[in-house]
Amino acid sequence: MTTAYNQQMLPIEKVFRDPVHNYIHVQHQVILDLINSREVQRLRRIHQLGTSSFTFHGAEHTRFSHSLGVYEIARRICDIFERNFSIKKMGAAGWDDSERLVVLCAALLHDIGHGAYSHTFEHIFQTNHEAITVDIITSPTTEVYQILNRVEEGFPEKVASVITKQYPNPQVVQMISSQIDADRMDYLLRDAYFTGTEYGTFDITRILRVVRPYNDGICFAMNGMHAVEDYIVSRYQMYVQVYFHPSSRGMEVVLQHLLNRAKELYPENQEWFERHSELIVPFLNDEFQLEDYIRLDDGVLNTYFNHWTDSSDAILSDLANRFLNRKPLKSASFQPEIDEQLIQLLRKDVKKVGYNDKYYTAINSSFDLPYDFYRPKSNKHRTQIELQQKDGSLVELSKVSPLVAALAGQTQGDNRFYFPREMIHNQQQTNYNLFSETYEAFLSHIHNGHLQ
């Protein structure tokens, strides 16, 4: 008798050795098939942290390893729920283990739509990794779709609905996407490990011990509050110290300007780009298909950037060199309402000494909320973290945690003005004597990393 594909288990459990979770356990044939699919294997060639590896040299990990990690955390939560909080034990508020496979597939595939240097690439070429994730999962042309569709008809769309948060069971959605979910728990621990930043760690063992299902999603036992606090603080520290690091953003600005320059040059240089960077052409002319997107990865772009260093266009060549050889733009923080006129003055100084201010200056703003509570008047509020008291009632985290209350709703981040490092390290510039007054005037407006 043939076992249905959706119930087919591996004869012997497959494991992947992982520096964060020790072992990642694969028990379902469909999960192993998805891992081996073309679209998931592509994630091996996309860095998890993009340009952050230029600042934290150990951060060479990929979206593939992160996706496996999210799967593993989701698998553990399913095990805990089935063992301790099943429908048989808790009734309608409990966990229905028939939904395990959709959880595991959504966890593994949640980032499959990320592109090469994803967030920068998205901004330049107006792509959306979440929409493309759904496209890859639901397009009959992909290996992922063909594997999922063997589970049952409509299963790819079911998995995609978890990504879009339209899946009917909030327990499933919140396990993958909420303020404390399998995705965030893995990337915080993984990014902390590979960047070497100890303050990004937290007690995931304790958090998984206190996680609970309830009617409207997922909550945490009250006696686990301090472990959840630790997670919130770790997330805050990682954003401030790693994700918003000025040098990483300086490299991101170089990459952004490089791609913008290529897009500007393409109409008059189509033959050159088709000869030296064929796979990016569909994006330069705004006519890309899903297959074009899947074929791009970080390595492909880096190869093209290498070709672009030989371009006759001085700006494209220089920006490609700066990116490949880690020459980030420098920056200073500023207050938008105060320093707007000063920034215009500084842009003129950059232009005066010979740089194209469009491609050698930038405003970069990075902000995030360490934790957000429910605010009905907000256009976009997040699923808040609920703690379950002994009598079963729920209380929102910031109501009982003074530490989280201090962070709740407080936006962290800064506005930065980026410019060539030569503007402040200018003594060896060949044109220094000619523009010494301009260089000195520029430098006089920067004090302790701030515009003044």
Tab-separated table of N, CA and C in Angstrom, residues 214-269:
chain	number	residue	atom	x	y	z
A	214	TYR	N	-3.494	29.558	21.752
A	214	TYR	CA	-4.816	29.912	22.274
A	214	TYR	C	-5.707	30.258	21.093
A	215	ASN	N	-6.948	30.600	21.355
A	215	ASN	CA	-7.924	30.779	20.269
A	215	ASN	C	-7.450	31.711	19.167
A	216	ASP	N	-6.838	32.834	19.545
A	216	ASP	CA	-6.492	33.874	18.576
A	216	ASP	C	-5.021	33.903	18.200
A	217	GLY	N	-4.299	32.822	18.492
A	217	GLY	CA	-2.909	32.796	18.064
A	217	GLY	C	-1.987	32.103	19.046
A	218	ILE	N	-0.876	32.786	19.340
A	218	ILE	CA	0.155	32.225	20.200
A	218	ILE	C	0.443	33.203	21.341
A	219	CYS	N	0.614	32.657	22.551
A	219	CYS	CA	0.946	33.488	23.707
A	219	CYS	C	2.076	32.798	24.482
A	220	PHE	N	2.436	33.377	25.619
A	220	PHE	CA	3.537	32.851	26.425
A	220	PHE	C	3.137	32.855	27.896
A	221	ALA	N	3.527	31.800	28.592
A	221	ALA	CA	3.191	31.710	30.010
A	221	ALA	C	3.822	32.869	30.779
A	222	MET	N	3.110	33.366	31.788
A	222	MET	CA	3.567	34.510	32.562
A	222	MET	C	4.939	34.264	33.178
A	223	ASN	N	5.203	33.036	33.609
A	223	ASN	CA	6.490	32.780	34.254
A	223	ASN	C	7.661	32.784	33.269
A	224	GLY	N	7.365	32.991	31.987
A	224	GLY	CA	8.427	33.126	30.989
A	224	GLY	C	8.660	34.566	30.565
A	225	MET	N	8.072	35.507	31.305
A	225	MET	CA	8.142	36.911	30.904
A	225	MET	C	9.581	37.401	30.750
A	226	HIS	N	10.468	37.013	31.649
A	226	HIS	CA	11.827	37.541	31.602
A	226	HIS	C	12.597	37.030	30.390
A	227	ALA	N	12.294	35.826	29.946
A	227	ALA	CA	12.922	35.307	28.722
A	227	ALA	C	12.447	36.102	27.510
A	228	VAL	N	11.164	36.482	27.513
A	228	VAL	CA	10.626	37.288	26.418
A	228	VAL	C	11.222	38.692	26.464
A	229	GLU	N	11.379	39.255	27.657
A	229	GLU	CA	12.046	40.558	27.811
A	229	GLU	C	13.442	40.513	27.205
A	230	ASP	N	14.162	39.451	27.523
A	230	ASP	CA	15.527	39.283	27.031
A	230	ASP	C	15.546	39.279	25.503
A	231	TYR	N	14.565	38.604	24.900
A	231	TYR	CA	14.436	38.577	23.440
A	231	TYR	C	14.225	39.986	22.882
A	232	ILE	N	13.336	40.764	23.515
A	232	ILE	CA	13.049	42.122	23.048
A	232	ILE	C	14.300	42.993	23.112
A	233	VAL	N	15.031	42.897	24.209
A	233	VAL	CA	16.252	43.694	24.372
A	233	VAL	C	17.304	43.255	23.344
A	234	SER	N	17.413	41.956	23.106
A	234	SER	CA	18.362	41.448	22.108
A	234	SER	C	18.025	41.990	20.727
A	235	ARG	N	16.745	42.016	20.406
A	235	ARG	CA	16.322	42.540	19.114
A	235	ARG	C	16.678	44.017	18.998
A	236	TYR	N	16.446	44.759	20.065
A	236	TYR	CA	16.795	46.189	20.086
A	236	TYR	C	18.289	46.379	19.834
A	237	GLN	N	19.111	45.608	20.537
A	237	GLN	CA	20.561	45.746	20.408
A	237	GLN	C	21.031	45.380	18.999
A	238	MET	N	20.450	44.347	18.416
A	238	MET	CA	20.879	43.929	17.082
A	238	MET	C	20.544	44.987	16.030
A	239	TYR	N	19.395	45.624	16.165
A	239	TYR	CA	19.049	46.665	15.199
A	239	TYR	C	19.982	47.861	15.336
A	240	VAL	N	20.213	48.285	16.551
A	240	VAL	CA	21.049	49.471	16.766
A	240	VAL	C	22.501	49.205	16.384
A	241	GLN	N	23.031	48.041	16.788
A	241	GLN	CA	24.455	47.782	16.631
A	241	GLN	C	24.832	47.087	15.321
A	242	VAL	N	23.927	46.312	14.742
A	242	VAL	CA	24.261	45.532	13.546
A	242	VAL	C	23.469	45.995	12.330
A	243	TYR	N	22.147	45.862	12.377
A	243	TYR	CA	21.337	46.114	11.184
A	243	TYR	C	21.400	47.568	10.733
A	244	PHE	N	21.565	48.512	11.666
A	244	PHE	CA	21.635	49.924	11.310
A	244	PHE	C	23.062	50.470	11.328
A	245	HIS	N	24.053	49.605	11.274
A	245	HIS	CA	25.443	50.054	11.360
A	245	HIS	C	25.754	51.019	10.207
A	246	PRO	N	26.343	52.178	10.507
A	246	PRO	CA	26.586	53.193	9.465
A	246	PRO	C	27.448	52.704	8.305
A	247	SER	N	28.450	51.863	8.575
A	247	SER	CA	29.316	51.398	7.484
A	247	SER	C	28.582	50.443	6.549
A	248	SER	N	27.751	49.564	7.111
A	248	SER	CA	26.951	48.660	6.271
A	248	SER	C	26.014	49.459	5.380
A	249	ARG	N	25.418	50.479	5.958
A	249	ARG	CA	24.522	51.343	5.182
A	249	ARG	C	25.312	52.137	4.143
A	250	GLY	N	26.570	52.484	4.462
A	250	GLY	CA	27.417	53.168	3.493
A	250	GLY	C	27.692	52.311	2.273
A	251	MET	N	27.883	51.013	2.485
A	251	MET	CA	28.057	50.089	1.364
A	251	MET	C	26.748	49.891	0.608
A	252	GLU	N	25.655	49.903	1.343
A	252	GLU	CA	24.343	49.775	0.706
A	252	GLU	C	24.071	50.970	-0.207
A	253	VAL	N	24.478	52.162	0.235
A	253	VAL	CA	24.315	53.363	-0.586
A	253	VAL	C	25.146	53.243	-1.864
A	254	VAL	N	26.384	52.762	-1.758
A	254	VAL	CA	27.219	52.564	-2.946
A	254	VAL	C	26.538	51.602	-3.912
A	255	LEU	N	26.009	50.492	-3.394
A	255	LEU	CA	25.314	49.509	-4.224
A	255	LEU	C	24.083	50.121	-4.884
A	256	GLN	N	23.355	50.896	-4.123
A	256	GLN	CA	22.149	51.543	-4.661
A	256	GLN	C	22.507	52.484	-5.804
A	257	HIS	N	23.533	53.306	-5.605
A	257	HIS	CA	23.952	54.235	-6.655
A	257	HIS	C	24.510	53.492	-7.873
A	258	LEU	N	25.222	52.388	-7.639
A	258	LEU	CA	25.776	51.601	-8.731
A	258	LEU	C	24.667	51.057	-9.629
A	259	LEU	N	23.648	50.479	-9.029
A	259	LEU	CA	22.540	49.931	-9.810
A	259	LEU	C	21.736	51.033	-10.494
A	260	ASN	N	21.573	52.153	-9.813
A	260	ASN	CA	20.872	53.288	-10.428
A	260	ASN	C	21.636	53.820	-11.630
A	261	ARG	N	22.972	53.874	-11.508
A	261	ARG	CA	23.784	54.366	-12.630
A	261	ARG	C	23.651	53.426	-13.828
A	262	ALA	N	23.679	52.124	-13.561
A	262	ALA	CA	23.508	51.157	-14.646
A	262	ALA	C	22.162	51.336	-15.332
A	263	LYS	N	21.137	51.555	-14.529
A	263	LYS	CA	19.800	51.731	-15.098
A	263	LYS	C	19.724	53.007	-15.933
A	264	GLU	N	20.419	54.045	-15.506
A	264	GLU	CA	20.431	55.299	-16.256
A	264	GLU	C	21.209	55.158	-17.570
A	265	LEU	N	22.287	54.406	-17.547
A	265	LEU	CA	23.125	54.257	-18.736
A	265	LEU	C	22.542	53.293	-19.764
A	266	TYR	N	21.711	52.370	-19.319
A	266	TYR	CA	21.266	51.270	-20.189
A	266	TYR	C	20.637	51.714	-21.514
A	267	PRO	N	19.718	52.683	-21.544
A	267	PRO	CA	19.065	53.017	-22.828
A	267	PRO	C	20.042	53.369	-23.943
A	268	GLU	N	21.166	53.999	-23.601
A	268	GLU	CA	22.141	54.394	-24.613
A	268	GLU	C	23.273	53.382	-24.778
A	269	ASN	N	23.274	52.340	-23.950
A	269	ASN	CA	24.372	51.366	-23.983
A	269	ASN	C	23.852	49.928	-23.897
